[in-house]
Each structure stands twice: as C-alpha cells, then as structure tokens.
mmCIF file of C-alpha atoms in Angstrom:
data_model
loop_
_atom_site.group_PDB
_atom_site.id
_atom_site.type_symbol
_atom_site.label_atom_id
_atom_site.label_comp_id
_atom_site.label_asym_id
_atom_site.label_seq_id
_atom_site.Cartn_x
_atom_site.Cartn_y
_atom_site.Cartn_z
ATOM 1 C CA MET A 1 -14.626 9.031 -10.936
ATOM 2 C CA ALA A 2 -11.233 9.741 -12.599
ATOM 3 C CA PRO A 3 -12.238 13.315 -13.851
ATOM 4 C CA LEU A 4 -13.516 14.303 -10.338
ATOM 5 C CA LEU A 5 -10.410 13.522 -8.808
ATOM 6 C CA VAL A 6 -8.411 14.971 -11.154
ATOM 7 C CA GLY A 7 -10.629 18.252 -10.762
ATOM 8 C CA LEU A 8 -10.212 18.120 -7.233
ATOM 9 C CA ARG A 9 -6.161 17.966 -7.538
ATOM 10 C CA ALA A 10 -6.492 20.634 -10.166
ATOM 11 C CA ARG A 11 -8.193 22.887 -7.725
ATOM 12 C CA LYS A 12 -5.673 22.543 -5.150
ATOM 13 C CA GLY A 13 -2.767 22.851 -7.438
ATOM 14 C CA LYS A 14 -1.545 19.503 -7.806
ATOM 15 C CA GLU A 15 -2.529 19.023 -11.523
ATOM 16 C CA VAL A 16 -1.760 21.094 -14.636
ATOM 17 C CA PRO A 17 -5.298 21.859 -16.168
ATOM 18 C CA ALA A 18 -3.644 22.180 -19.638
ATOM 19 C CA ARG A 19 -2.261 18.737 -19.173
ATOM 20 C CA ARG A 20 -4.810 16.938 -17.462
ATOM 21 C CA LYS A 21 -5.552 14.429 -19.911
ATOM 22 C CA GLU A 22 -2.038 12.790 -19.731
ATOM 23 C CA ARG A 23 -3.599 11.647 -16.640
ATOM 24 C CA TYR A 24 -6.026 9.368 -18.794
ATOM 25 C CA GLY A 25 -3.103 8.079 -20.845
ATOM 26 C CA LYS A 26 -3.667 10.673 -23.719
ATOM 27 C CA THR A 27 -0.777 13.123 -25.271
ATOM 28 C CA THR A 28 -0.198 15.573 -27.897
ATOM 29 C CA LEU A 29 3.134 14.296 -28.722
ATOM 30 C CA SER A 30 4.590 11.592 -30.938
ATOM 31 C CA ARG A 31 6.499 8.686 -30.031
ATOM 32 C CA PRO A 32 10.052 9.371 -31.090
ATOM 33 C CA SER A 33 11.602 6.762 -33.148
ATOM 34 C CA GLY A 34 14.173 4.069 -32.041
ATOM 35 C CA PRO A 35 14.404 2.527 -28.871
ATOM 36 C CA LEU A 36 12.628 3.901 -25.969
ATOM 37 C CA ILE A 37 12.971 3.687 -22.222
ATOM 38 C CA TRP A 38 10.095 4.588 -19.910
ATOM 39 C CA VAL A 39 11.340 6.118 -16.309
ATOM 40 C CA HIS A 40 8.910 6.619 -13.983
ATOM 41 C CA ALA A 41 9.691 8.565 -10.739
ATOM 42 C CA ALA A 42 6.825 9.760 -8.309
ATOM 43 C CA SER A 43 7.730 12.972 -6.770
ATOM 44 C CA VAL A 44 10.514 15.726 -6.523
ATOM 45 C CA GLY A 45 13.342 13.632 -4.851
ATOM 46 C CA GLU A 46 13.155 10.667 -7.198
ATOM 47 C CA THR A 47 13.069 12.842 -10.373
ATOM 48 C CA ASN A 48 16.140 14.463 -8.934
ATOM 49 C CA ALA A 49 18.099 11.453 -8.389
ATOM 50 C CA VAL A 50 17.019 10.021 -11.578
ATOM 51 C CA LEU A 51 17.956 12.587 -14.144
ATOM 52 C CA PRO A 52 21.805 12.011 -13.835
ATOM 53 C CA LEU A 53 20.736 8.394 -15.225
ATOM 54 C CA ILE A 54 18.585 9.711 -17.788
ATOM 55 C CA THR A 55 21.314 11.991 -18.850
ATOM 56 C CA GLN A 56 23.785 8.805 -19.270
ATOM 57 C CA ILE A 57 21.133 6.642 -20.879
ATOM 58 C CA THR A 58 20.232 9.241 -23.680
ATOM 59 C CA GLU A 59 23.940 9.537 -24.258
ATOM 60 C CA THR A 60 23.823 6.369 -25.429
ATOM 61 C CA GLY A 61 21.297 7.063 -28.213
ATOM 62 C CA THR A 62 18.352 5.970 -26.460
ATOM 63 C CA GLN A 63 15.396 7.828 -26.047
ATOM 64 C CA VAL A 64 13.891 8.347 -22.378
ATOM 65 C CA LEU A 65 10.049 8.757 -21.638
ATOM 66 C CA LEU A 66 9.924 10.326 -17.972
ATOM 67 C CA THR A 67 6.654 10.101 -16.081
ATOM 68 C CA THR A 68 5.971 11.902 -12.754
ATOM 69 C CA VAL A 69 3.076 12.339 -10.407
ATOM 70 C CA THR A 70 3.499 15.799 -8.876
ATOM 71 C CA VAL A 71 3.182 19.478 -10.593
ATOM 72 C CA THR A 72 6.760 20.248 -8.943
ATOM 73 C CA SER A 73 8.570 17.205 -10.243
ATOM 74 C CA ALA A 74 7.074 17.941 -13.501
ATOM 75 C CA GLN A 75 8.421 21.603 -13.332
ATOM 76 C CA ILE A 76 11.852 20.447 -12.501
ATOM 77 C CA ALA A 77 11.820 17.416 -15.148
ATOM 78 C CA GLN A 78 11.027 20.094 -17.948
ATOM 79 C CA LYS A 79 13.840 22.768 -16.538
ATOM 80 C CA HIS A 80 16.426 19.671 -16.103
ATOM 81 C CA LEU A 81 15.898 16.941 -18.741
ATOM 82 C CA PRO A 82 18.596 16.541 -21.506
ATOM 83 C CA LYS A 83 17.962 16.169 -25.313
ATOM 84 C CA GLY A 84 16.684 13.007 -26.360
ATOM 85 C CA ALA A 85 14.311 13.037 -23.402
ATOM 86 C CA ILE A 86 10.798 14.338 -22.976
ATOM 87 C CA HIS A 87 7.858 14.437 -20.028
ATOM 88 C CA GLN A 88 4.390 13.190 -19.555
ATOM 89 C CA PHE A 89 2.265 12.708 -16.335
ATOM 90 C CA VAL A 90 1.731 9.227 -15.159
ATOM 91 C CA PRO A 91 -1.530 7.949 -16.210
ATOM 92 C CA PHE A 92 -4.148 6.685 -13.210
ATOM 93 C CA ASP A 93 -3.519 2.897 -12.704
ATOM 94 C CA ILE A 94 -6.678 2.027 -14.286
ATOM 95 C CA ALA A 95 -6.807 -0.303 -17.340
ATOM 96 C CA PRO A 96 -7.982 2.025 -20.120
ATOM 97 C CA PHE A 97 -5.843 4.840 -19.082
ATOM 98 C CA VAL A 98 -2.789 2.616 -18.945
ATOM 99 C CA ASN A 99 -3.481 0.641 -21.985
ATOM 100 C CA ARG A 100 -3.759 3.819 -23.905
ATOM 101 C CA PHE A 101 -0.534 4.946 -22.832
ATOM 102 C CA LEU A 102 1.159 1.867 -23.309
ATOM 103 C CA ASP A 103 -0.427 1.421 -26.876
ATOM 104 C CA THR A 104 0.916 4.984 -27.462
ATOM 105 C CA TRP A 105 4.456 5.037 -26.282
ATOM 106 C CA GLN A 106 5.159 1.339 -26.953
ATOM 107 C CA PRO A 107 8.321 1.266 -24.484
ATOM 108 C CA ASP A 108 11.156 -1.461 -25.135
ATOM 109 C CA MET A 109 11.878 -1.222 -21.366
ATOM 110 C CA ALA A 110 10.385 0.483 -17.919
ATOM 111 C CA LEU A 111 12.753 1.699 -14.989
ATOM 112 C CA PHE A 112 10.603 2.567 -11.832
ATOM 113 C CA VAL A 113 12.479 4.546 -9.313
ATOM 114 C CA GLU A 114 12.483 3.852 -5.487
ATOM 115 C CA SER A 115 9.394 2.086 -4.339
ATOM 116 C CA GLU A 116 6.821 2.895 -6.742
ATOM 117 C CA ILE A 117 4.088 0.040 -6.979
ATOM 118 C CA TRP A 118 0.922 0.439 -9.650
ATOM 119 C CA PRO A 119 -0.390 -2.928 -9.652
ATOM 120 C CA TYR A 120 -2.530 -2.809 -13.269
ATOM 121 C CA THR A 121 0.411 -1.079 -14.865
ATOM 122 C CA LEU A 122 2.811 -3.779 -13.589
ATOM 123 C CA SER A 123 0.646 -6.267 -14.542
ATOM 124 C CA GLU A 124 0.064 -5.126 -18.066
ATOM 125 C CA LEU A 125 3.933 -4.577 -18.613
ATOM 126 C CA ASN A 126 3.953 -8.327 -17.759
ATOM 127 C CA ASN A 127 1.301 -8.946 -20.391
ATOM 128 C CA ARG A 128 3.217 -7.320 -23.193
ATOM 129 C CA ASP A 129 6.426 -8.742 -22.433
ATOM 130 C CA ILE A 130 8.180 -5.256 -21.536
ATOM 131 C CA PRO A 131 10.727 -5.655 -18.956
ATOM 132 C CA MET A 132 10.722 -3.524 -15.619
ATOM 133 C CA ILE A 133 13.644 -2.966 -13.703
ATOM 134 C CA VAL A 134 13.546 -1.315 -10.522
ATOM 135 C CA VAL A 135 16.428 1.284 -10.051
ATOM 136 C CA ASN A 136 17.261 3.089 -6.481
ATOM 137 C CA GLY A 137 15.087 0.366 -4.986
ATOM 138 C CA ARG A 138 13.872 0.937 -1.382
ATOM 139 C CA MET A 139 11.593 -1.227 0.799
ATOM 140 C CA SER A 140 10.795 0.242 4.125
ATOM 141 C CA GLU A 141 10.156 -2.157 6.964
ATOM 142 C CA ARG A 142 6.681 -0.543 6.997
ATOM 143 C CA SER A 143 5.933 -1.897 3.259
ATOM 144 C CA PHE A 144 7.778 -5.163 3.773
ATOM 145 C CA ARG A 145 5.416 -5.841 6.661
ATOM 146 C CA ARG A 146 2.194 -4.797 4.523
ATOM 147 C CA TRP A 147 3.438 -6.811 1.266
ATOM 148 C CA SER A 148 4.388 -9.856 3.622
ATOM 149 C CA ARG A 149 0.450 -10.244 4.385
ATOM 150 C CA PHE A 150 0.053 -10.781 0.200
ATOM 151 C CA PRO A 151 2.871 -12.579 -0.838
ATOM 152 C CA SER A 152 1.275 -14.075 -3.824
ATOM 153 C CA VAL A 153 0.070 -10.600 -5.066
ATOM 154 C CA PHE A 154 3.341 -9.307 -4.860
ATOM 155 C CA ARG A 155 5.168 -12.114 -6.663
ATOM 156 C CA GLN A 156 2.348 -11.831 -9.285
ATOM 157 C CA MET A 157 3.518 -7.955 -9.805
ATOM 158 C CA PHE A 158 7.249 -8.478 -9.466
ATOM 159 C CA GLY A 159 7.974 -12.041 -10.136
ATOM 160 C CA ASN A 160 8.832 -11.605 -13.492
ATOM 161 C CA VAL A 161 11.268 -8.407 -13.007
ATOM 162 C CA PRO A 162 14.541 -9.321 -14.347
ATOM 163 C CA LEU A 163 16.435 -6.929 -11.966
ATOM 164 C CA CYS A 164 16.068 -4.889 -8.884
ATOM 165 C CA LEU A 165 18.692 -2.555 -7.977
ATOM 166 C CA ALA A 166 18.651 -1.940 -4.317
ATOM 167 C CA GLN A 167 19.837 0.919 -2.280
ATOM 168 C CA THR A 168 21.059 -0.906 0.835
ATOM 169 C CA ASP A 169 21.467 -4.565 2.023
ATOM 170 C CA GLU A 170 18.172 -4.193 4.245
ATOM 171 C CA ASP A 171 16.337 -3.266 0.855
ATOM 172 C CA ARG A 172 17.629 -6.316 -1.217
ATOM 173 C CA GLU A 173 17.036 -8.604 1.859
ATOM 174 C CA ARG A 174 13.246 -7.258 1.860
ATOM 175 C CA TYR A 175 12.674 -7.441 -2.122
ATOM 176 C CA ALA A 176 14.422 -10.938 -2.087
ATOM 177 C CA ASN A 177 12.111 -12.326 0.952
ATOM 178 C CA LEU A 178 9.024 -11.087 -1.093
ATOM 179 C CA GLY A 179 10.345 -13.163 -3.857
ATOM 180 C CA VAL A 180 12.077 -11.058 -6.499
ATOM 181 C CA THR A 181 14.987 -13.423 -7.467
ATOM 182 C CA GLN A 182 17.669 -11.124 -9.063
ATOM 183 C CA VAL A 183 18.642 -8.417 -6.667
ATOM 184 C CA GLU A 184 21.464 -6.413 -6.468
ATOM 185 C CA VAL A 185 22.702 -3.423 -4.332
ATOM 186 C CA THR A 186 24.163 -0.308 -6.295
ATOM 187 C CA GLY A 187 23.692 2.352 -3.353
ATOM 188 C CA ASN A 188 21.524 5.329 -3.586
ATOM 189 C CA LEU A 189 21.313 7.717 -6.701
ATOM 190 C CA LYS A 190 20.498 10.811 -4.348
ATOM 191 C CA PHE A 191 24.284 10.989 -3.543
ATOM 192 C CA ASP A 192 25.338 11.402 -6.642
ATOM 193 C CA VAL A 193 23.201 14.338 -7.523
ATOM 194 C CA PRO A 194 24.962 17.165 -8.009
ATOM 195 C CA PRO A 195 23.790 19.664 -4.969
ATOM 196 C CA PRO A 196 20.869 22.216 -6.013
ATOM 197 C CA GLN A 197 22.089 25.526 -7.506
ATOM 198 C CA ALA A 198 21.180 28.868 -6.275
ATOM 199 C CA ASP A 199 20.660 32.099 -8.129
ATOM 200 C CA GLU A 200 23.521 34.159 -7.521
ATOM 201 C CA GLU A 201 21.918 37.562 -7.643
ATOM 202 C CA GLN A 202 18.790 36.381 -5.162
ATOM 203 C CA LEU A 203 21.846 34.528 -2.754
ATOM 204 C CA GLN A 204 23.414 37.850 -2.546
ATOM 205 C CA ARG A 205 20.461 39.996 -2.057
ATOM 206 C CA LEU A 206 19.075 37.926 0.644
ATOM 207 C CA ARG A 207 22.588 37.796 2.476
ATOM 208 C CA ALA A 208 22.632 41.229 2.435
ATOM 209 C CA ALA A 209 19.262 41.609 3.999
ATOM 210 C CA ILE A 210 20.073 38.963 6.433
ATOM 211 C CA GLY A 211 23.268 40.852 7.742
ATOM 212 C CA SER A 212 24.680 39.652 10.693
ATOM 213 C CA ARG A 213 21.337 38.265 12.101
ATOM 214 C CA PRO A 214 21.362 34.552 13.343
ATOM 215 C CA VAL A 215 19.759 32.557 10.931
ATOM 216 C CA TRP A 216 18.905 28.899 10.666
ATOM 217 C CA VAL A 217 16.723 26.888 8.045
ATOM 218 C CA ALA A 218 14.057 24.287 8.703
ATOM 219 C CA ALA A 219 13.517 22.513 5.321
ATOM 220 C CA SER A 220 11.358 19.897 3.644
ATOM 221 C CA THR A 221 8.814 20.628 6.673
ATOM 222 C CA HIS A 222 5.408 18.463 7.065
ATOM 223 C CA PRO A 223 2.148 19.277 8.766
ATOM 224 C CA GLY A 224 2.608 19.436 12.543
ATOM 225 C CA GLU A 225 6.229 20.395 12.327
ATOM 226 C CA GLU A 226 5.705 24.248 11.419
ATOM 227 C CA ARG A 227 3.612 25.141 14.619
ATOM 228 C CA LEU A 228 6.179 23.450 16.752
ATOM 229 C CA LEU A 229 9.149 25.349 14.879
ATOM 230 C CA ALA A 230 7.262 28.759 15.395
ATOM 231 C CA GLN A 231 6.911 27.939 19.344
ATOM 232 C CA ALA A 232 10.493 27.050 19.278
ATOM 233 C CA HIS A 233 11.678 30.175 17.376
ATOM 234 C CA SER A 234 9.316 32.362 19.757
ATOM 235 C CA ARG A 235 11.297 31.133 22.884
ATOM 236 C CA MET A 236 14.771 31.186 21.291
ATOM 237 C CA ALA A 237 14.159 34.839 20.208
ATOM 238 C CA VAL A 238 13.795 36.100 23.827
ATOM 239 C CA ARG A 239 17.460 34.527 24.400
ATOM 240 C CA ILE A 240 18.882 35.276 20.684
ATOM 241 C CA PRO A 241 17.866 38.863 19.588
ATOM 242 C CA HIS A 242 17.197 39.438 15.901
ATOM 243 C CA LEU A 243 16.646 35.393 15.305
ATOM 244 C CA LEU A 244 15.440 34.798 11.667
ATOM 245 C CA THR A 245 14.010 31.329 11.007
ATOM 246 C CA ILE A 246 13.614 30.515 7.365
ATOM 247 C CA ILE A 247 11.008 27.500 6.956
ATOM 248 C CA VAL A 248 10.727 25.791 3.513
ATOM 249 C CA PRO A 249 7.797 23.687 3.542
ATOM 250 C CA ARG A 250 7.795 20.469 1.482
ATOM 251 C CA HIS A 251 4.722 21.485 -0.248
ATOM 252 C CA PRO A 252 4.923 24.838 -0.802
ATOM 253 C CA GLU A 253 0.943 25.366 -1.635
ATOM 254 C CA ARG A 254 0.389 24.825 2.209
ATOM 255 C CA SER A 255 1.926 28.155 2.972
ATOM 256 C CA GLU A 256 -1.207 30.108 3.722
ATOM 257 C CA GLU A 257 -2.443 27.340 6.184
ATOM 258 C CA ILE A 258 1.157 27.820 7.919
ATOM 259 C CA VAL A 259 0.851 31.463 8.202
ATOM 260 C CA ARG A 260 -2.464 31.021 10.072
ATOM 261 C CA GLU A 261 -0.746 28.289 12.516
ATOM 262 C CA MET A 262 1.533 31.135 13.465
ATOM 263 C CA ILE A 263 -0.835 33.833 14.202
ATOM 264 C CA GLY A 264 -0.606 34.592 18.106
ATOM 265 C CA ILE A 265 2.812 32.824 17.997
ATOM 266 C CA VAL A 266 5.260 35.163 16.174
ATOM 267 C CA PRO A 267 4.588 38.621 15.359
ATOM 268 C CA ARG A 268 5.999 38.760 12.004
ATOM 269 C CA VAL A 269 5.664 36.279 9.313
ATOM 270 C CA GLN A 270 6.623 36.740 5.580
ATOM 271 C CA ARG A 271 6.128 34.551 2.391
ATOM 272 C CA ARG A 272 8.656 34.923 0.103
ATOM 273 C CA SER A 273 5.792 34.273 -2.855
ATOM 274 C CA GLU A 274 4.266 37.641 -2.066
ATOM 275 C CA GLU A 275 6.931 39.257 -0.818
ATOM 276 C CA PRO A 276 10.261 38.389 -1.636
ATOM 277 C CA ASP A 277 12.542 40.868 -0.272
ATOM 278 C CA LEU A 278 13.117 39.878 3.135
ATOM 279 C CA PHE A 279 12.066 42.691 5.939
ATOM 280 C CA PRO A 280 14.453 43.549 8.613
ATOM 281 C CA LYS A 281 11.909 42.817 11.200
ATOM 282 C CA THR A 282 10.571 39.483 10.030
ATOM 283 C CA ASP A 283 10.677 36.728 12.344
ATOM 284 C CA ILE A 284 10.027 33.704 10.196
ATOM 285 C CA TYR A 285 10.186 33.983 6.412
ATOM 286 C CA ILE A 286 8.498 31.116 4.618
ATOM 287 C CA ALA A 287 9.960 30.033 1.607
ATOM 288 C CA ASP A 288 7.127 28.920 -0.378
ATOM 289 C CA THR A 289 8.716 28.838 -3.978
ATOM 290 C CA ILE A 290 9.542 26.053 -6.007
ATOM 291 C CA GLY A 291 13.192 24.847 -6.929
ATOM 292 C CA GLU A 292 14.998 27.306 -4.277
ATOM 293 C CA LEU A 293 15.881 24.797 -1.477
ATOM 294 C CA GLY A 294 19.834 25.321 -2.707
ATOM 295 C CA LEU A 295 19.293 28.960 -1.993
ATOM 296 C CA PHE A 296 17.881 28.404 1.397
ATOM 297 C CA TYR A 297 20.806 26.041 2.230
ATOM 298 C CA ARG A 298 23.551 28.147 1.509
ATOM 299 C CA LEU A 299 22.071 31.032 3.786
ATOM 300 C CA SER A 300 22.380 29.319 6.823
ATOM 301 C CA ARG A 301 25.207 26.799 8.035
ATOM 302 C CA ILE A 302 22.272 25.182 10.417
ATOM 303 C CA ALA A 303 19.547 23.098 8.752
ATOM 304 C CA PHE A 304 16.811 21.067 10.481
ATOM 305 C CA VAL A 305 15.457 18.480 8.118
ATOM 306 C CA GLY A 306 11.783 18.086 8.107
ATOM 307 C CA GLY A 307 9.532 15.144 8.011
ATOM 308 C CA SER A 308 11.259 14.003 11.171
ATOM 309 C CA LEU A 309 9.432 15.656 14.206
ATOM 310 C CA VAL A 310 6.074 13.653 12.624
ATOM 311 C CA ASN A 311 5.431 10.167 11.870
ATOM 312 C CA HIS A 312 6.751 10.601 8.228
ATOM 313 C CA GLY A 313 9.977 9.024 7.991
ATOM 314 C CA GLY A 314 12.300 12.143 7.305
ATOM 315 C CA GLN A 315 12.983 13.860 4.284
ATOM 316 C CA ASN A 316 16.717 13.795 2.424
ATOM 317 C CA PRO A 317 19.693 15.356 4.633
ATOM 318 C CA ILE A 318 22.500 14.410 1.654
ATOM 319 C CA GLU A 319 21.543 18.117 0.096
ATOM 320 C CA PRO A 320 22.182 20.016 3.317
ATOM 321 C CA ALA A 321 25.302 17.922 3.975
ATOM 322 C CA ARG A 322 26.867 18.753 0.653
ATOM 323 C CA LEU A 323 26.310 22.256 0.874
ATOM 324 C CA GLY A 324 28.227 22.845 4.144
ATOM 325 C CA CYS A 325 25.109 22.822 6.862
ATOM 326 C CA THR A 326 25.208 20.920 10.213
ATOM 327 C CA ILE A 327 22.124 18.832 10.224
ATOM 328 C CA LEU A 328 19.303 18.657 12.953
ATOM 329 C CA HIS A 329 16.574 15.968 12.672
ATOM 330 C CA GLY A 330 13.786 14.558 14.609
ATOM 331 C CA PRO A 331 13.414 10.662 15.756
ATOM 332 C CA SER A 332 11.523 9.705 12.484
ATOM 333 C CA VAL A 333 14.076 9.182 9.901
ATOM 334 C CA SER A 334 13.241 5.309 8.394
ATOM 335 C CA ASN A 335 13.210 6.629 4.946
ATOM 336 C CA PHE A 336 16.828 7.287 5.072
ATOM 337 C CA ALA A 337 17.958 5.368 7.770
ATOM 338 C CA ASN A 338 21.618 4.523 6.812
ATOM 339 C CA ILE A 339 22.378 7.864 5.972
ATOM 340 C CA TYR A 340 21.078 9.329 9.175
ATOM 341 C CA ASP A 341 23.036 6.489 10.814
ATOM 342 C CA ALA A 342 26.129 7.873 9.316
ATOM 343 C CA LEU A 343 25.549 11.476 10.277
ATOM 344 C CA ASP A 344 24.731 10.792 13.559
ATOM 345 C CA GLN A 345 27.413 8.532 14.461
ATOM 346 C CA THR A 346 30.134 10.852 13.043
ATOM 347 C CA GLY A 347 28.338 13.979 14.552
ATOM 348 C CA GLY A 348 27.653 15.671 11.563
ATOM 349 C CA ALA A 349 24.067 15.251 12.673
ATOM 350 C CA GLN A 350 22.123 15.214 15.680
ATOM 351 C CA CYS A 351 18.635 13.791 16.673
ATOM 352 C CA LEU A 352 16.241 15.852 18.567
ATOM 353 C CA ASN A 353 13.286 14.414 20.244
ATOM 354 C CA ASN A 354 11.165 17.224 21.406
ATOM 355 C CA GLU A 355 11.257 21.231 21.252
ATOM 356 C CA ARG A 356 13.166 21.583 24.286
ATOM 357 C CA GLU A 357 16.099 19.598 22.461
ATOM 358 C CA LEU A 358 15.698 21.908 19.471
ATOM 359 C CA ILE A 359 15.711 25.325 21.557
ATOM 360 C CA GLN A 360 18.832 24.153 23.749
ATOM 361 C CA THR A 361 20.987 22.628 20.767
ATOM 362 C CA LEU A 362 20.018 25.780 18.337
ATOM 363 C CA ALA A 363 21.082 28.016 21.258
ATOM 364 C CA ARG A 364 24.328 26.358 21.667
ATOM 365 C CA LEU A 365 25.476 26.314 18.072
ATOM 366 C CA ILE A 366 24.567 29.685 17.304
ATOM 367 C CA ALA A 367 26.624 30.616 19.980
ATOM 368 C CA SER A 368 29.680 28.294 18.784
ATOM 369 C CA PRO A 369 30.664 29.181 15.234
ATOM 370 C CA ALA A 370 33.997 26.602 15.834
ATOM 371 C CA GLU A 371 31.165 23.960 16.553
ATOM 372 C CA ILE A 372 29.399 24.535 13.747
ATOM 373 C CA ASP A 373 32.413 24.214 11.564
ATOM 374 C CA ARG A 374 33.435 21.077 13.336
ATOM 375 C CA ARG A 375 30.200 19.445 12.479
ATOM 376 C CA ILE A 376 30.004 20.516 8.988
ATOM 377 C CA GLU A 377 33.374 18.772 8.095
ATOM 378 C CA LEU A 378 32.222 15.610 9.820
ATOM 379 C CA ALA A 379 28.954 15.546 7.923
ATOM 380 C CA ARG A 380 30.695 15.697 4.547
ATOM 381 C CA ARG A 381 33.324 12.931 5.526
ATOM 382 C CA ALA A 382 30.064 10.887 6.570
ATOM 383 C CA MET A 383 28.701 11.045 2.823
ATOM 384 C CA ARG A 384 31.970 10.300 1.225
ATOM 385 C CA PRO A 385 31.476 6.454 1.510
ATOM 386 C CA PHE A 386 28.075 6.741 -0.458
ATOM 387 C CA SER A 387 28.757 7.857 -3.584
ATOM 388 C CA GLY A 388 29.426 5.817 -6.897
ATOM 389 C CA ALA A 389 25.738 4.617 -7.228
ATOM 390 C CA LEU A 390 25.225 6.389 -10.769
ATOM 391 C CA ASP A 391 28.284 4.319 -12.393
ATOM 392 C CA LYS A 392 27.124 1.067 -10.242
ATOM 393 C CA THR A 393 23.468 1.322 -11.706
ATOM 394 C CA MET A 394 24.687 2.199 -15.372
ATOM 395 C CA MET A 395 27.078 -1.139 -15.295
ATOM 396 C CA ALA A 396 23.902 -3.121 -14.230
ATOM 397 C CA LEU A 397 21.506 -1.675 -16.880
ATOM 398 C CA ASN A 398 24.254 -1.848 -19.989
ATOM 399 C CA PRO A 399 23.228 -5.830 -20.432
ATOM 400 C CA PHE A 400 19.541 -4.692 -21.117
ATOM 401 C CA LEU A 401 20.372 -1.180 -22.878
ATOM 402 C CA GLU A 402 22.980 -2.908 -25.369
ATOM 403 C CA PRO A 403 20.626 -5.154 -27.131
ATOM 404 C CA LEU A 404 18.196 -2.309 -27.421
ATOM 405 C CA LYS A 405 21.051 -0.334 -29.530
ATOM 406 C CA ILE A 406 22.221 -3.413 -31.579
ATOM 407 C CA ASN A 407 18.191 -4.160 -32.478
ATOM 408 C CA ALA A 408 17.792 -0.305 -33.432
ATOM 409 C CA GLU A 409 20.840 -0.491 -35.584
ATOM 410 C CA LEU A 410 19.876 -3.677 -37.535
ATOM 411 C CA ASN A 411 16.390 -2.370 -38.181
ATOM 412 C CA ARG A 412 17.627 1.121 -39.602
ATOM 413 C CA PHE A 413 20.361 -1.069 -41.909
ATOM 414 C CA ASN A 414 17.574 -3.105 -42.952
ATOM 415 C CA SER A 415 15.205 -0.311 -43.736
ATOM 416 C CA ASP A 416 18.030 1.760 -45.749
ATOM 417 C CA ASP A 417 19.000 -1.299 -47.920
ATOM 418 C CA PRO A 418 16.068 -2.631 -49.678
ATOM 419 C CA SER A 419 18.056 -5.618 -51.149
ATOM 420 C CA ILE A 420 18.290 -7.439 -47.688
#
C-alpha cells in the first residue's frame, strides 16, 4: 500500500522520486556523531517558523535532523538549513518504517512543531525513552473536540511528554484538558521569522512591467477561492481600468486547474512558471512558483490572505503585515484567530464575508492611498506585542539541551583518555 501511495503522490509532484525511500525510513546519509535533536515540521509554514530555532540549537553544538512532509518544505529546508543540520522526509507512521528511521538516527530528543500527531511514532518514542517536546504547539477547537472523544488515546500518546510549548493561553488550556501535565505559553515562532526575501532584479523587473496599474495580491489561496477572486476581478475591472490581480496559490501544482476555472471569466490569464515576464494586458497573473511569496507581497500594498473564504481556517497573515500590506481576509480564520483578532481590532485588517464586500472594499482602498497607508501602520502596530517567542522557546528548551551537551563532552573526554 505504501509504495502505491508514494507512486501516486510522486505523479502529482508531491514526492521527490529520487528520495522516496526516505518515506520508508531508509537513508543514504550517516548519523552525525554527538547529540542529535530530531525536529519534525510538516509543511512550509512550520518549516519557516522553526528554522531560526534550529539555527540557535546548532549554535550550541548540537546537531539537528529536520524532517518534513511536503516537497516545498524540503526545498526550503535544503536552501536555508544552517551548518550542523540535515534534512530527510519523514517516514510513514507505520511500524517497520518508523523503527528503521529511529534505529538509524537514534535521536536524543524529538521536537514536534505545532499540531503534528503521529500515533505510532509517538508511541515508539515513549517505548525508547526518547523525550518528545511540542514546540509552537497549536490545538484548534476542532482538534480539541475530536480528541476529547478519545481521551485515553491522547493521554497514551502525550502522557509522557515532558513539556509542551503552546502558542496561546487557549492552546495551553486545551492541551492541559487533554492530559498534558507541563504546558507553557511561549508565543508563536512565526512572529520571529524574518520576512521572506525577494530577488531584487525580479522585483524591479515586475515593478517596471506593472507601472502605474492598480494591483492587488491574493496569497495562499485554496480550491474554491480562485474562481471567486476571478469573478471579483471581472466585476472590478469595469470600474477600475487596467486592474491587475496576482494570485499566489497555496499549492502551485494546481495552477493548470486554476487557469481552467477562469476560462470565460477573465480574458487574459498568465502563469509565471510558463511566462515569467508580465504582459501589459494580463488580467490575472498566476504566481505558481516556489519561494517567491515575499516578491509578490512587495509588489502590492493590498493583500488578501487565502484559506479564509473557504472552510480551511485561514493562512498566516504575519508576513504581509510585516512587509507593508493592508490585509483582507474571509471569515474562516481559526488557524490564526488571535492574530486576526488583533489585526481586525486595530484596523490593520478587515474581514470580508462575500464577493460583494470584497469588491467594495478593494475599490475603496485602490481609490484612497492615504487609507492604505493608515491601515499598513495599524497592521504593523498590531504585530509588535507578539514577538519574543524564539527567545522564550530556547529558554524553555535549555534545561533539556544542557544535559545532552554535558554528556557529549564527557563521552569525548572518556574516549580521548584511555586511563579513565
């Protein structure tokens, strides 16, 4: 079953064929000597959030093995991991694969980022007395209700967790109610991640192509949103000549599907992966490339953040807020509820419930640069109180990291001195 699943995922671009054996716990690499921390981050957001923490851990002299699930997160990891850290795809949560993975890497400790729950893996970590700590922990209301139906199962997996570092008070309460005994609130690591970079040459090239055209970006969009956004563009274009809409789908491999959805709605749709140079008469520019979100946030001062007009829970609004965008979003924002609350309450963001509200708000903002300036500053102010999670997380982890370093130093000393 697992090879069939990997094959299907590979055909959809969701696996790297040359590295598919890693999903079975196999590797071509060797375990580094000394203490090794296994860090697991599922996808792009979690990977970006934990990279600064990995850097700080490696600076202490401890090696890090980072595992991820998605191809995109693997590409980001390989590009940005510091010296002393290596990447592998996480094995399927099946006994032979997990056991092979743990036998090979023998981690001294595991850090699981946000809300990743792998039943067999957690059970086997317990069996091997490998401490597992949750960092940047998040427990949504939906997940809490689901696990509340199986409290004994959750306690079996998390009962021996020595520490859970939660993002918010709400997350702490949910973990505690499910039986995790030691829970601390350290904040959200995503606030301490540097804003995504942009290639300066590409930025200037696209700015020149856009010129004076009114432009807005819809980022991290999900199925069901792109068609609605195209319809909104079509109606706005009647009132706003030369309007350019940039759509950055959450999953770039969906770009062909997105283009098909827009047939008959807008006359000119362009895919960046096929035609990177923006044409003067393009209506909607599909930014279906990897690692360029920072580029597109810098091209527009208005950003709609996706996953919020469909029942997904919303995507991360921190990056556009820090890169000088006023933020628009739909009502489904439970994944980042406290952040959106802060943004909405200050006026740095606005919730839009339907296509009509989206059109009205965009038209008003495009006609009022001063209003955009005001909202951008309010968004930046709303973000300031949330920083500091990285330092708090490292302080909480230090009592676990220090013994590893001391043991490693003792082992080196004993191996170097045969008289002991």
